Amino acid sequence: MTIVLKLGGSVVTEKDVPETVDEDRLASLAAAVAGVDESLVIVHGGGSFGHHHAAKYDVSVSEGTADPVAAREIHDAMIRLNQAVVGSLAAQNVPALPVQPLSMCARDGNGALTLEHSAIERQLSEGFVPVLHGDVIAHEGEGVSVLSGDELVVRLANQLAAERVGVCSSVPGVLDETGTVIDRIDDGDGLEHVLGESDATDVSGGMAGKVAALLELDVPASIFAPTAIEAFLGGETPGTTVGGGQAGP
Amino acid sequence: MTIVLKLGGSVVTEKDVPETVDEDRLASLAAAVAGVDESLVIVHGGGSFGHHHAAKYDVSVSEGTADPVAAREIHDAMIRLNQAVVGSLAAQNVPALPVQPLSMCARDGNGALTLEHSAIERQLSEGFVPVLHGDVIAHEGEGVSVLSGDELVVRLANQLAAERVGVCSSVPGVLDETGTVIDRIDDGDGLEHVLGESDATDVSGGMAGKVAALLELDVPASIFAPTAIEAFLGGETPGTTVGGGQAGP
C-alpha cells in the first residue's frame, strides 16, 4: 500500500513569522511517521518559507516570472524548509530522501502539469521515503510558476495509484458555519460560504483551493489536524473526507 | 543549438582538500559561460565534495547502499557544491537553476539508467541554464548508487539531442605516453596504457571511465583545460575530441 501524506506549510512552520520552522511539531509528526510500515511519500507546503517570497515577486500557479533571481529565491527558501523537514524525519530514523519538483515537473502553455515520477517510484521500492515540497517549476511562456503542495499531492497520488491520502492541516478539517468539522465533501457545490480564506499569506488558494485540488483525486483524502496524524496513519479517516468518488446514497 | 558543458569536479574544487570550492576558477568559468547565447546545460562533478563521502561508504556506480544516512550524506555534500556552482554562475548573471539527479534519475536491476528530462527541456526553452551534478540515485536492489557526472553528460546530451559537448577538465585533454594531447579518440582500442588513474579519489573511474562514457555520445565531445573554455564556447574544438562517430578515413 502507498500513502501520500501532506504536511501543511502552516503545520511545519510558524506561518506568520518568516522562515521559522515549528521544530517541536515537526518532531512529533516525524515520530508518528517513523511508525509507518507502508510505502510513504511526504509532501510539505511552503508556510512561512515559500509564500512570502512568492508573494514578493507576484508569482502564483498561473502567473510566472522569467527572472532567475526570483526563481532561485523562492526555490532556495523551499529547499531550506525541505532540509529542515528531511532532517527532522531523519532524526526519527525515517529513511527520508529529498525530491525537488523543480527537477522533475513542468507546465505547458495551458498550465497542464507534467510530473515525472520514475525516481520516486524507485525510491519507494527501495524502502526510502521521498519528501517533496511546493516549489517553482518551469512553465511554458511564463518562466517559472508555483506548484502548490496540494496540486503535487493530487498528481503524485494519482500517478502512483496511492491507496490513501492524508492532509495534515492547522485545522481539524473543513469547518461549517458553526465551526463544526464537515465529515464528508463529495463536490464543491454550495461550499463556497464555508471555504474561507487561509489565515496568512498563501499563494496556493487556502482551504478552498485545497478542497478543489483534492476533489481531483482518484481516492478519498482525509484533512485532519496534527493531533490526528496517528489515527490517520493507523488506518482511520479523521477530520473531513474529500472526494475520491465515494459519494453517499 | 544546445550545448552540454561538464565542469570537472577537480576543476571547480580543490580535489584533495575535503569540501573546498576553487572560488577563483569557478568565477572565471562562470564569466566565460555568461557570454553564451545558446541553450546550455551544465553538469559538474563531485570533486572533494561527493567522492570522499562515496568512498567512505563504498558506494560506486554499481555498488549501492540501502543506508539512508549514507545516501543523504553523499547527496547533501553534492547539494552544497551545487549551491556554490549555481551561486557563482548567478553572480555572473547566468540564469542558472539547480537540478538534482536524485529527483529525476533511477537505475533498474541491470544498472540501466532512466533519466527523465521534461523539466530540463522546459527550463531550456524558457531561457534558464539547468545545473546538474553527480549524485546518488535510487537503484533497484541496491538502495542508491552513484550517477557520475560523465554518465549524466552522455545521457543528457543524447536525450536532448545536444549539438555540442564539452568536458572542462584539470588536464588539457587525454595525454599520450609523452604527455602530448591526443587530438582525437574514436574508440577505446589500444588506449589502456595512456588512460591512467585520476590523481585523487574518484569513484567514477578517472580519465579511462570518462573516455569510455564519452564514446557513447551521438556527437563528439571535447576534453579541454579551463584555459580553453572560451575557445570551446566560441565554437572551436580544443583539447581531445572523443567519439561521436567521427572516425577518420
Tab-separated table of C-alpha atoms in Angstrom:
chain	number	residue	atom	x	y	z
A	1	MET	CA	0.000	0.000	0.000
A	2	THR	CA	1.189	3.525	-0.825
A	3	ILE	CA	0.238	6.525	1.321
A	4	VAL	CA	0.707	10.148	0.274
A	5	LEU	CA	0.906	12.417	3.301
A	6	LYS	CA	0.822	16.188	3.093
A	7	LEU	CA	2.254	18.190	5.963
A	8	GLY	CA	0.726	21.644	5.598
A	9	GLY	CA	3.008	24.652	5.482
A	10	SER	CA	1.116	26.142	8.407
A	11	VAL	CA	1.729	22.925	10.354
A	12	VAL	CA	5.500	22.650	9.955
A	13	THR	CA	6.272	26.389	10.115
A	14	GLU	CA	5.236	29.414	12.104
A	15	LYS	CA	3.269	30.706	9.153
A	16	ASP	CA	3.264	34.363	10.216
A	17	VAL	CA	6.983	34.524	11.080
A	18	PRO	CA	9.278	34.450	8.014
A	19	GLU	CA	11.359	31.269	7.657
A	20	THR	CA	10.639	29.807	11.076
A	21	VAL	CA	10.254	26.059	11.456
A	22	ASP	CA	7.922	24.727	14.159
A	23	GLU	CA	10.567	22.307	15.430
A	24	ASP	CA	8.517	20.697	18.189
A	25	ARG	CA	5.538	19.982	15.992
A	26	LEU	CA	7.757	18.708	13.205
A	27	ALA	CA	9.489	16.352	15.652
A	28	SER	CA	6.180	14.942	16.880
A	29	LEU	CA	4.912	14.446	13.304
A	30	ALA	CA	8.194	12.772	12.385
A	31	ALA	CA	7.854	10.425	15.354
A	32	ALA	CA	4.378	9.410	14.157
A	33	VAL	CA	5.667	8.843	10.620
A	34	ALA	CA	8.506	6.670	11.929
A	35	GLY	CA	5.979	4.005	12.903
A	36	VAL	CA	4.637	3.508	9.379
A	37	ASP	CA	5.481	0.272	7.548
A	38	GLU	CA	3.749	1.104	4.253
A	39	SER	CA	5.297	2.936	1.302
A	40	LEU	CA	5.054	6.592	2.148
A	41	VAL	CA	5.520	9.781	0.128
A	42	ILE	CA	5.591	13.036	2.072
A	43	VAL	CA	4.786	16.451	0.604
A	44	HIS	CA	5.094	19.647	2.581
A	45	GLY	CA	3.781	23.109	1.860
A	46	GLY	CA	5.606	26.409	1.826
A	47	GLY	CA	4.383	28.016	5.029
A	48	SER	CA	6.485	30.977	6.027
A	49	PHE	CA	9.294	29.895	3.685
A	50	GLY	CA	7.860	29.821	0.167
A	51	HIS	CA	4.785	32.022	0.322
A	52	HIS	CA	6.414	35.267	1.382
A	53	HIS	CA	8.992	35.057	-1.404
A	54	ALA	CA	6.373	34.065	-3.994
A	55	ALA	CA	4.127	36.948	-2.939
A	56	LYS	CA	7.054	39.373	-3.106
A	57	TYR	CA	7.501	38.551	-6.803
A	58	ASP	CA	3.766	38.111	-7.600
A	59	VAL	CA	4.368	34.520	-8.634
A	60	SER	CA	1.433	32.112	-8.435
A	61	VAL	CA	0.230	28.874	-10.005
A	62	SER	CA	-0.706	30.745	-13.194
A	63	GLU	CA	1.419	33.911	-13.135
A	64	GLY	CA	5.108	33.196	-13.506
A	65	THR	CA	8.384	35.038	-13.594
A	66	ALA	CA	11.233	34.847	-16.079
A	67	ASP	CA	13.569	36.402	-13.514
A	68	PRO	CA	16.111	33.784	-12.418
A	69	VAL	CA	16.816	35.754	-9.236
A	70	ALA	CA	13.167	35.450	-8.205
A	71	ALA	CA	13.011	31.797	-9.229
A	72	ARG	CA	16.087	30.911	-7.190
A	73	GLU	CA	14.976	32.952	-4.169
A	74	ILE	CA	11.643	31.117	-3.933
A	75	HIS	CA	13.188	27.725	-4.673
A	76	ASP	CA	16.069	28.200	-2.230
A	77	ALA	CA	13.657	29.127	0.571
A	78	MET	CA	11.733	25.924	-0.076
A	79	ILE	CA	14.980	23.933	-0.086
A	80	ARG	CA	15.830	25.329	3.347
A	81	LEU	CA	12.441	24.176	4.646
A	82	ASN	CA	12.806	20.814	2.891
A	83	GLN	CA	16.185	20.304	4.553
A	84	ALA	CA	14.578	21.015	7.946
A	85	VAL	CA	11.744	18.543	7.280
A	86	VAL	CA	14.079	15.822	5.964
A	87	GLY	CA	16.415	16.457	8.899
A	88	SER	CA	13.602	16.103	11.399
A	89	LEU	CA	12.417	12.870	9.785
A	90	ALA	CA	15.993	11.559	9.671
A	91	ALA	CA	16.377	12.268	13.389
A	92	GLN	CA	13.493	9.814	13.939
A	93	ASN	CA	15.160	7.229	11.662
A	94	VAL	CA	12.704	7.744	8.808
A	95	PRO	CA	14.623	6.807	5.587
A	96	ALA	CA	13.773	10.177	4.043
A	97	LEU	CA	15.263	11.446	0.767
A	98	PRO	CA	14.707	14.962	-0.613
A	99	VAL	CA	12.988	15.261	-4.022
A	100	GLN	CA	12.705	18.636	-5.781
A	101	PRO	CA	9.731	19.370	-8.060
A	102	LEU	CA	11.849	21.902	-9.989
A	103	SER	CA	13.896	18.898	-11.168
A	104	MET	CA	11.008	16.713	-12.370
A	105	CYS	CA	7.927	18.848	-13.044
A	106	ALA	CA	6.983	21.372	-15.734
A	107	ARG	CA	3.906	23.089	-17.159
A	108	ASP	CA	2.923	23.611	-20.790
A	109	GLY	CA	1.374	26.790	-22.200
A	110	ASN	CA	-2.074	25.786	-20.918
A	111	GLY	CA	-0.744	25.306	-17.401
A	112	ALA	CA	-1.038	21.498	-17.672
A	113	LEU	CA	1.394	19.779	-15.317
A	114	THR	CA	3.892	17.092	-16.307
A	115	LEU	CA	5.264	15.205	-13.301
A	116	GLU	CA	7.884	12.515	-13.945
A	117	HIS	CA	7.903	10.038	-11.087
A	118	SER	CA	10.311	7.222	-12.020
A	119	ALA	CA	12.848	8.318	-9.401
A	120	ILE	CA	10.164	8.481	-6.699
A	121	GLU	CA	8.796	5.071	-7.639
A	122	ARG	CA	12.265	3.533	-7.403
A	123	GLN	CA	12.986	5.249	-4.096
A	124	LEU	CA	9.757	3.768	-2.721
A	125	SER	CA	10.530	0.267	-3.958
A	126	GLU	CA	13.980	0.543	-2.323
A	127	GLY	CA	12.373	1.404	1.008
A	128	PHE	CA	13.034	5.158	1.096
A	129	VAL	CA	10.540	7.917	1.910
A	130	PRO	CA	10.647	10.653	-0.768
A	131	VAL	CA	9.981	14.100	0.705
A	132	LEU	CA	8.705	16.688	-1.796
A	133	HIS	CA	7.522	20.268	-1.393
A	134	GLY	CA	5.694	23.121	-3.046
A	135	ASP	CA	8.140	24.734	-5.465
A	136	VAL	CA	8.604	26.796	-8.585
A	137	ILE	CA	8.673	24.837	-11.847
A	138	ALA	CA	9.369	25.808	-15.460
A	139	HIS	CA	6.170	26.912	-17.218
A	140	GLU	CA	5.925	27.459	-20.970
A	141	GLY	CA	5.745	31.180	-21.727
A	142	GLU	CA	5.845	32.118	-18.030
A	143	GLY	CA	9.407	31.334	-16.950
A	144	VAL	CA	8.638	29.565	-13.689
A	145	SER	CA	5.347	29.423	-11.761
A	146	VAL	CA	4.267	27.938	-8.445
A	147	LEU	CA	3.464	24.254	-7.993
A	148	SER	CA	1.441	24.042	-4.792
A	149	GLY	CA	1.854	21.223	-2.330
A	150	ASP	CA	-1.817	20.332	-2.822
A	151	GLU	CA	-1.541	20.020	-6.607
A	152	LEU	CA	1.567	17.910	-6.046
A	153	VAL	CA	-0.268	15.618	-3.603
A	154	VAL	CA	-3.062	15.012	-6.083
A	155	ARG	CA	-0.803	14.279	-9.050
A	156	LEU	CA	1.536	12.059	-7.041
A	157	ALA	CA	-1.325	10.096	-5.514
A	158	ASN	CA	-2.992	9.559	-8.879
A	159	GLN	CA	0.195	8.667	-10.779
A	160	LEU	CA	1.464	6.349	-8.027
A	161	ALA	CA	-2.025	4.832	-7.592
A	162	ALA	CA	-1.803	5.600	-3.876
A	163	GLU	CA	-4.424	3.869	-1.735
A	164	ARG	CA	-4.572	6.570	0.941
A	165	VAL	CA	-4.074	10.347	1.036
A	166	GLY	CA	-3.782	12.428	4.195
A	167	VAL	CA	-3.575	16.197	4.526
A	168	CYS	CA	-2.320	17.279	7.928
A	169	SER	CA	-3.555	20.838	8.345
A	170	SER	CA	-3.622	23.518	11.045
A	171	VAL	CA	-7.392	22.946	11.467
A	172	PRO	CA	-9.147	19.659	12.326
A	173	GLY	CA	-10.891	19.528	8.920
A	174	VAL	CA	-13.126	21.703	6.748
A	175	LEU	CA	-15.379	23.668	9.092
A	176	ASP	CA	-19.027	24.626	8.550
A	177	GLU	CA	-20.609	27.966	9.587
A	178	THR	CA	-20.830	26.846	13.210
A	179	GLY	CA	-17.206	25.761	13.344
A	180	THR	CA	-18.074	22.062	13.221
A	181	VAL	CA	-15.939	19.709	11.128
A	182	ILE	CA	-17.750	18.618	7.969
A	183	ASP	CA	-17.499	14.827	7.788
A	184	ARG	CA	-17.519	14.438	4.018
A	185	ILE	CA	-17.284	16.624	0.910
A	186	ASP	CA	-18.071	14.934	-2.380
A	187	ASP	CA	-18.051	18.011	-4.618
A	188	GLY	CA	-17.577	21.772	-4.378
A	189	ASP	CA	-21.296	22.674	-4.740
A	190	GLY	CA	-22.650	25.047	-2.111
A	191	LEU	CA	-19.462	25.033	-0.103
A	192	GLU	CA	-18.203	28.472	-1.103
A	193	HIS	CA	-19.504	30.013	2.132
A	194	VAL	CA	-17.616	27.597	4.373
A	195	LEU	CA	-14.368	27.649	2.434
A	196	GLY	CA	-12.884	30.823	3.883
A	197	GLU	CA	-9.522	32.352	3.283
A	198	SER	CA	-6.374	30.966	4.839
A	199	ASP	CA	-5.184	32.859	7.913
A	200	ALA	CA	-1.888	34.053	6.450
A	201	THR	CA	-0.327	34.735	3.078
A	202	ASP	CA	-0.970	31.710	0.888
A	203	VAL	CA	-0.290	31.873	-2.830
A	204	SER	CA	-1.929	28.496	-3.375
A	205	GLY	CA	-5.524	29.410	-2.507
A	206	GLY	CA	-6.145	28.434	1.126
A	207	MET	CA	-8.782	25.838	2.077
A	208	ALA	CA	-10.950	26.468	-0.996
A	209	GLY	CA	-8.003	25.759	-3.252
A	210	LYS	CA	-7.081	22.721	-1.167
A	211	VAL	CA	-10.556	21.157	-1.424
A	212	ALA	CA	-10.828	21.951	-5.144
A	213	ALA	CA	-7.473	20.247	-5.729
A	214	LEU	CA	-8.334	17.204	-3.583
A	215	LEU	CA	-11.611	16.676	-5.473
A	216	GLU	CA	-9.404	15.604	-8.435
A	217	LEU	CA	-8.114	12.580	-6.508
A	218	ASP	CA	-8.917	9.013	-7.527
A	219	VAL	CA	-9.160	8.039	-3.842
A	220	PRO	CA	-10.611	9.959	-0.893
A	221	ALA	CA	-8.358	12.274	1.112
A	222	SER	CA	-8.589	12.993	4.838
A	223	ILE	CA	-7.995	16.555	6.057
A	224	PHE	CA	-7.105	16.488	9.747
A	225	ALA	CA	-5.160	18.282	12.492
A	226	PRO	CA	-1.683	17.241	13.721
A	227	THR	CA	-3.227	15.584	16.781
A	228	ALA	CA	-4.976	13.103	14.460
A	229	ILE	CA	-1.933	12.021	12.453
A	230	GLU	CA	-1.512	8.747	14.343
A	231	ALA	CA	-5.179	7.917	13.814
A	232	PHE	CA	-4.798	8.568	10.083
A	233	LEU	CA	-1.590	6.583	9.772
A	234	GLY	CA	-3.257	3.786	11.757
A	235	GLY	CA	-5.956	3.427	9.099
A	236	GLU	CA	-8.699	5.728	10.394
A	237	THR	CA	-10.274	8.636	8.500
A	238	PRO	CA	-10.187	11.551	10.950
A	239	GLY	CA	-11.394	15.062	10.078
A	240	THR	CA	-13.016	15.718	6.711
A	241	THR	CA	-13.031	13.135	3.929
A	242	VAL	CA	-12.867	14.789	0.498
A	243	GLY	CA	-13.657	13.343	-2.934
A	244	GLY	CA	-12.492	10.039	-4.317
A	245	GLY	CA	-15.811	9.208	-5.929
A	246	GLN	CA	-17.122	7.985	-2.544
A	247	ALA	CA	-20.405	9.923	-2.780
A	248	GLY	CA	-23.126	8.697	-0.404
A	249	PRO	CA	-26.541	7.329	-1.479
B	1	MET	CA	21.667	24.799	-30.642
B	2	THR	CA	22.056	23.007	-27.303
B	3	ILE	CA	25.436	22.668	-25.579
B	4	VAL	CA	26.125	20.316	-22.667
B	5	LEU	CA	29.100	21.524	-20.630
B	6	LYS	CA	30.749	19.477	-17.924
B	7	LEU	CA	32.784	21.263	-15.281
B	8	GLY	CA	35.005	18.586	-13.770
B	9	GLY	CA	34.993	18.070	-10.045
B	10	SER	CA	38.746	18.605	-9.996
B	11	VAL	CA	38.223	21.909	-11.814
B	12	VAL	CA	35.644	23.509	-9.521
B	13	THR	CA	37.014	22.127	-6.236
B	14	GLU	CA	40.367	21.621	-4.557
B	15	LYS	CA	40.101	17.896	-5.132
B	16	ASP	CA	42.498	16.878	-2.360
B	17	VAL	CA	41.003	19.148	0.317
B	18	PRO	CA	37.576	17.993	1.599
B	19	GLU	CA	34.679	20.265	0.612
B	20	THR	CA	36.733	23.163	-0.709
B	21	VAL	CA	35.470	25.115	-3.709
B	22	ASP	CA	38.025	26.691	-6.057
B	23	GLU	CA	36.222	30.048	-5.976
B	24	ASP	CA	38.518	31.921	-8.345
B	25	ARG	CA	38.466	29.282	-11.034
B	26	LEU	CA	34.706	28.877	-10.678
B	27	ALA	CA	34.257	32.641	-11.079
B	28	SER	CA	36.355	32.714	-14.254
B	29	LEU	CA	34.450	29.743	-15.730
B	30	ALA	CA	31.149	31.416	-14.827
B	31	ALA	CA	32.272	34.601	-16.567
B	32	ALA	CA	33.004	32.616	-19.733
B	33	VAL	CA	29.624	30.877	-19.553
B	34	ALA	CA	27.855	34.240	-19.145
B	35	GLY	CA	28.754	35.110	-22.740
B	36	VAL	CA	26.921	32.125	-24.249
B	37	ASP	CA	23.703	32.758	-26.213
B	38	GLU	CA	22.884	29.126	-26.990
B	39	SER	CA	20.840	26.760	-24.818
B	40	LEU	CA	23.237	25.476	-22.227
B	41	VAL	CA	23.069	22.616	-19.705
B	42	ILE	CA	25.848	22.482	-17.122
B	43	VAL	CA	26.909	19.342	-15.248
B	44	HIS	CA	29.537	19.366	-12.547
B	45	GLY	CA	31.400	16.518	-10.917
B	46	GLY	CA	31.858	15.715	-7.262
B	47	GLY	CA	35.446	16.714	-6.672
B	48	SER	CA	36.265	16.961	-2.997
B	49	PHE	CA	32.554	17.069	-2.074
B	50	GLY	CA	30.993	13.853	-3.346
B	51	HIS	CA	33.887	11.454	-3.782
B	52	HIS	CA	35.160	11.388	-0.211
B	53	HIS	CA	31.698	10.625	1.162
B	54	ALA	CA	31.010	7.999	-1.519
B	55	ALA	CA	34.363	6.321	-0.821
B	56	LYS	CA	33.663	6.354	2.921
B	57	TYR	CA	30.545	4.237	2.352
B	58	ASP	CA	31.983	2.152	-0.537
B	59	VAL	CA	29.273	3.432	-2.861
B	60	SER	CA	30.005	3.416	-6.612
B	61	VAL	CA	28.148	3.294	-9.912
B	62	SER	CA	27.406	-0.416	-9.389
B	63	GLU	CA	27.696	-0.938	-5.624
B	64	GLY	CA	24.955	0.832	-3.717
B	65	THR	CA	23.864	1.374	-0.163
B	66	ALA	CA	20.448	0.958	1.441
B	67	ASP	CA	21.536	3.151	4.345
B	68	PRO	CA	19.590	6.435	4.190
B	69	VAL	CA	22.239	8.134	6.352
B	70	ALA	CA	24.900	7.358	3.743
B	71	ALA	CA	22.609	8.335	0.870
B	72	ARG	CA	21.803	11.699	2.446
B	73	GLU	CA	25.413	12.396	3.413
B	74	ILE	CA	26.667	11.924	-0.156
B	75	HIS	CA	23.705	13.786	-1.676
B	76	ASP	CA	23.894	16.678	0.790
B	77	ALA	CA	27.596	17.167	0.060
B	78	MET	CA	26.795	17.382	-3.648
B	79	ILE	CA	23.993	19.861	-2.927
B	80	ARG	CA	26.454	22.080	-1.087
B	81	LEU	CA	28.762	22.050	-4.123
B	82	ASN	CA	25.813	22.590	-6.483
B	83	GLN	CA	24.753	25.629	-4.462
B	84	ALA	CA	28.281	27.025	-4.769
B	85	VAL	CA	28.334	26.451	-8.541
B	86	VAL	CA	24.849	27.906	-9.080
B	87	GLY	CA	25.754	30.841	-6.837
B	88	SER	CA	28.906	31.548	-8.800
B	89	LEU	CA	27.011	31.405	-12.108
B	90	ALA	CA	24.249	33.620	-10.675
B	91	ALA	CA	26.854	36.184	-9.619
B	92	GLN	CA	27.761	36.482	-13.336
B	93	ASN	CA	24.076	36.835	-14.289
B	94	VAL	CA	23.810	33.351	-15.750
B	95	PRO	CA	20.105	32.319	-15.386
B	96	ALA	CA	21.115	29.127	-13.575
B	97	LEU	CA	18.638	26.775	-11.881
B	98	PRO	CA	19.656	23.763	-9.765
B	99	VAL	CA	18.503	20.309	-10.947
B	100	GLN	CA	19.037	17.219	-8.767
B	101	PRO	CA	19.577	13.805	-10.404
B	102	LEU	CA	18.213	12.121	-7.248
B	103	SER	CA	14.846	13.666	-8.186
B	104	MET	CA	14.707	12.537	-11.820
B	105	CYS	CA	17.012	9.559	-12.355
B	106	ALA	CA	16.925	5.888	-11.324
B	107	ARG	CA	18.548	2.571	-12.233
B	108	ASP	CA	16.922	-0.813	-12.779
B	109	GLY	CA	18.323	-4.138	-11.566
B	110	ASN	CA	20.722	-4.287	-14.536
B	111	GLY	CA	22.090	-0.846	-13.742
B	112	ALA	CA	20.327	0.700	-16.760
B	113	LEU	CA	19.704	4.390	-16.231
B	114	THR	CA	16.347	6.153	-16.589
B	115	LEU	CA	16.715	9.939	-16.842
B	116	GLU	CA	13.521	11.992	-17.109
B	117	HIS	CA	14.285	15.341	-18.722
B	118	SER	CA	10.970	17.159	-19.249
B	119	ALA	CA	11.756	19.717	-16.549
B	120	ILE	CA	15.204	20.386	-18.032
B	121	GLU	CA	13.792	20.739	-21.537
B	122	ARG	CA	11.231	23.276	-20.315
B	123	GLN	CA	13.829	25.190	-18.336
B	124	LEU	CA	15.938	25.451	-21.501
B	125	SER	CA	13.043	26.629	-23.651
B	126	GLU	CA	12.275	29.284	-21.003
B	127	GLY	CA	15.841	30.577	-21.204
B	128	PHE	CA	17.239	29.094	-17.995
B	129	VAL	CA	20.506	27.183	-17.569
B	130	PRO	CA	19.917	23.897	-15.682
B	131	VAL	CA	22.882	22.973	-13.491
B	132	LEU	CA	23.135	19.266	-12.610
B	133	HIS	CA	25.740	17.250	-10.748
B	134	GLY	CA	26.990	13.784	-9.988
B	135	ASP	CA	24.699	12.342	-7.335
B	136	VAL	CA	23.290	9.239	-5.717
B	137	ILE	CA	20.155	7.826	-7.357
B	138	ALA	CA	17.776	5.004	-6.438
B	139	HIS	CA	18.956	1.684	-7.888
B	140	GLU	CA	16.828	-1.459	-7.934
B	141	GLY	CA	18.131	-3.931	-5.368
B	142	GLU	CA	20.998	-1.622	-4.340
B	143	GLY	CA	19.306	1.206	-2.446
B	144	VAL	CA	21.126	4.119	-4.037
B	145	SER	CA	24.260	4.091	-6.196
B	146	VAL	CA	26.425	6.771	-7.784
B	147	LEU	CA	25.498	8.533	-11.005
B	148	SER	CA	28.724	10.074	-12.283
B	149	GLY	CA	28.828	13.474	-13.911
B	150	ASP	CA	30.221	11.859	-17.060
B	151	GLU	CA	27.376	9.344	-17.390
B	152	LEU	CA	24.971	12.237	-16.820
B	153	VAL	CA	26.618	14.323	-19.555
B	154	VAL	CA	26.292	11.500	-22.070
B	155	ARG	CA	22.651	10.729	-21.308
B	156	LEU	CA	21.605	14.378	-21.211
B	157	ALA	CA	23.399	15.145	-24.478
B	158	ASN	CA	21.862	12.155	-26.253
B	159	GLN	CA	18.323	12.682	-24.892
B	160	LEU	CA	18.363	16.442	-25.547
B	161	ALA	CA	19.984	15.884	-28.965
B	162	ALA	CA	22.704	18.338	-27.991
B	163	GLU	CA	24.843	19.561	-30.871
B	164	ARG	CA	27.988	20.139	-28.794
B	165	VAL	CA	29.508	18.567	-25.674
B	166	GLY	CA	32.422	19.997	-23.723
B	167	VAL	CA	34.257	18.471	-20.771
B	168	CYS	CA	36.320	21.029	-18.886
B	169	SER	CA	38.960	19.016	-17.066
B	170	SER	CA	42.049	19.644	-14.941
B	171	VAL	CA	44.229	18.496	-17.844
B	172	PRO	CA	44.345	19.923	-21.397
B	173	GLY	CA	42.984	16.695	-22.905
B	174	VAL	CA	43.812	12.981	-22.954
B	175	LEU	CA	47.602	12.682	-22.855
B	176	ASP	CA	49.789	10.106	-24.620
B	177	GLU	CA	52.929	8.490	-23.139
B	178	THR	CA	54.998	11.599	-23.865
B	179	GLY	CA	52.477	13.924	-22.214
B	180	THR	CA	51.205	15.266	-25.541
B	181	VAL	CA	47.475	15.880	-26.007
B	182	ILE	CA	45.889	13.248	-28.246
B	183	ASP	CA	43.896	15.103	-30.901
B	184	ARG	CA	41.175	12.520	-31.479
B	185	ILE	CA	39.944	9.251	-29.922
B	186	ASP	CA	37.402	7.293	-31.925
B	187	ASP	CA	37.303	4.132	-29.820
B	188	GLY	CA	38.942	2.676	-26.719
B	189	ASP	CA	41.253	0.246	-28.559
B	190	GLY	CA	44.892	0.374	-27.555
B	191	LEU	CA	44.400	3.322	-25.252
B	192	GLU	CA	44.606	1.459	-21.961
B	193	HIS	CA	48.231	2.490	-21.480
B	194	VAL	CA	47.514	6.213	-21.808
B	195	LEU	CA	44.362	6.247	-19.711
B	196	GLY	CA	45.921	6.434	-16.286
B	197	GLU	CA	44.292	6.795	-12.947
B	198	SER	CA	42.885	10.089	-11.721
B	199	ASP	CA	45.166	11.970	-9.326
B	200	ALA	CA	42.805	11.827	-6.326
B	201	THR	CA	39.952	9.738	-5.003
B	202	ASP	CA	37.467	9.337	-7.833
B	203	VAL	CA	34.637	6.830	-7.534
B	204	SER	CA	33.677	7.341	-11.163
B	205	GLY	CA	36.741	5.877	-12.843
B	206	GLY	CA	39.117	8.722	-13.719
B	207	MET	CA	40.084	9.501	-17.329
B	208	ALA	CA	39.553	5.927	-18.550
B	209	GLY	CA	35.988	5.994	-17.254
B	210	LYS	CA	35.462	9.441	-18.738
B	211	VAL	CA	36.589	8.418	-22.236
B	212	ALA	CA	34.613	5.159	-22.096
B	213	ALA	CA	31.487	7.122	-21.149
B	214	LEU	CA	32.013	9.797	-23.803
B	215	LEU	CA	32.387	7.151	-26.533
B	216	GLU	CA	28.642	6.527	-26.047
B	217	LEU	CA	27.794	10.037	-27.278
B	218	ASP	CA	25.922	10.671	-30.525
B	219	VAL	CA	28.106	13.759	-31.146
B	220	PRO	CA	31.811	14.322	-30.474
B	221	ALA	CA	32.921	15.701	-27.120
B	222	SER	CA	35.891	17.974	-26.486
B	223	ILE	CA	38.016	17.388	-23.365
B	224	PHE	CA	39.951	20.555	-22.560
B	225	ALA	CA	41.510	22.582	-19.742
B	226	PRO	CA	39.841	25.609	-18.077
B	227	THR	CA	42.025	27.971	-20.116
B	228	ALA	CA	40.336	26.679	-23.290
B	229	ILE	CA	36.718	27.156	-22.184
B	230	GLU	CA	36.234	30.353	-24.184
B	231	ALA	CA	37.608	28.672	-27.295
B	232	PHE	CA	35.194	25.770	-26.816
B	233	LEU	CA	32.209	28.021	-26.161
B	234	GLY	CA	33.228	30.088	-29.192
B	235	GLY	CA	32.824	27.053	-31.453
B	236	GLU	CA	36.330	25.596	-31.525
B	237	THR	CA	37.331	22.029	-30.567
B	238	PRO	CA	40.261	22.441	-28.185
B	239	GLY	CA	41.990	19.516	-26.449
B	240	THR	CA	40.966	15.954	-27.303
B	241	THR	CA	37.916	15.180	-29.421
B	242	VAL	CA	36.264	11.913	-28.353
B	243	GLY	CA	33.760	9.736	-30.175
B	244	GLY	CA	30.619	10.894	-31.921
B	245	GLY	CA	31.039	8.530	-34.857
B	246	GLN	CA	33.542	10.960	-36.426
B	247	ALA	CA	36.129	8.290	-37.212
B	248	GLY	CA	38.695	9.301	-39.819
B	249	PRO	CA	39.174	7.593	-43.205
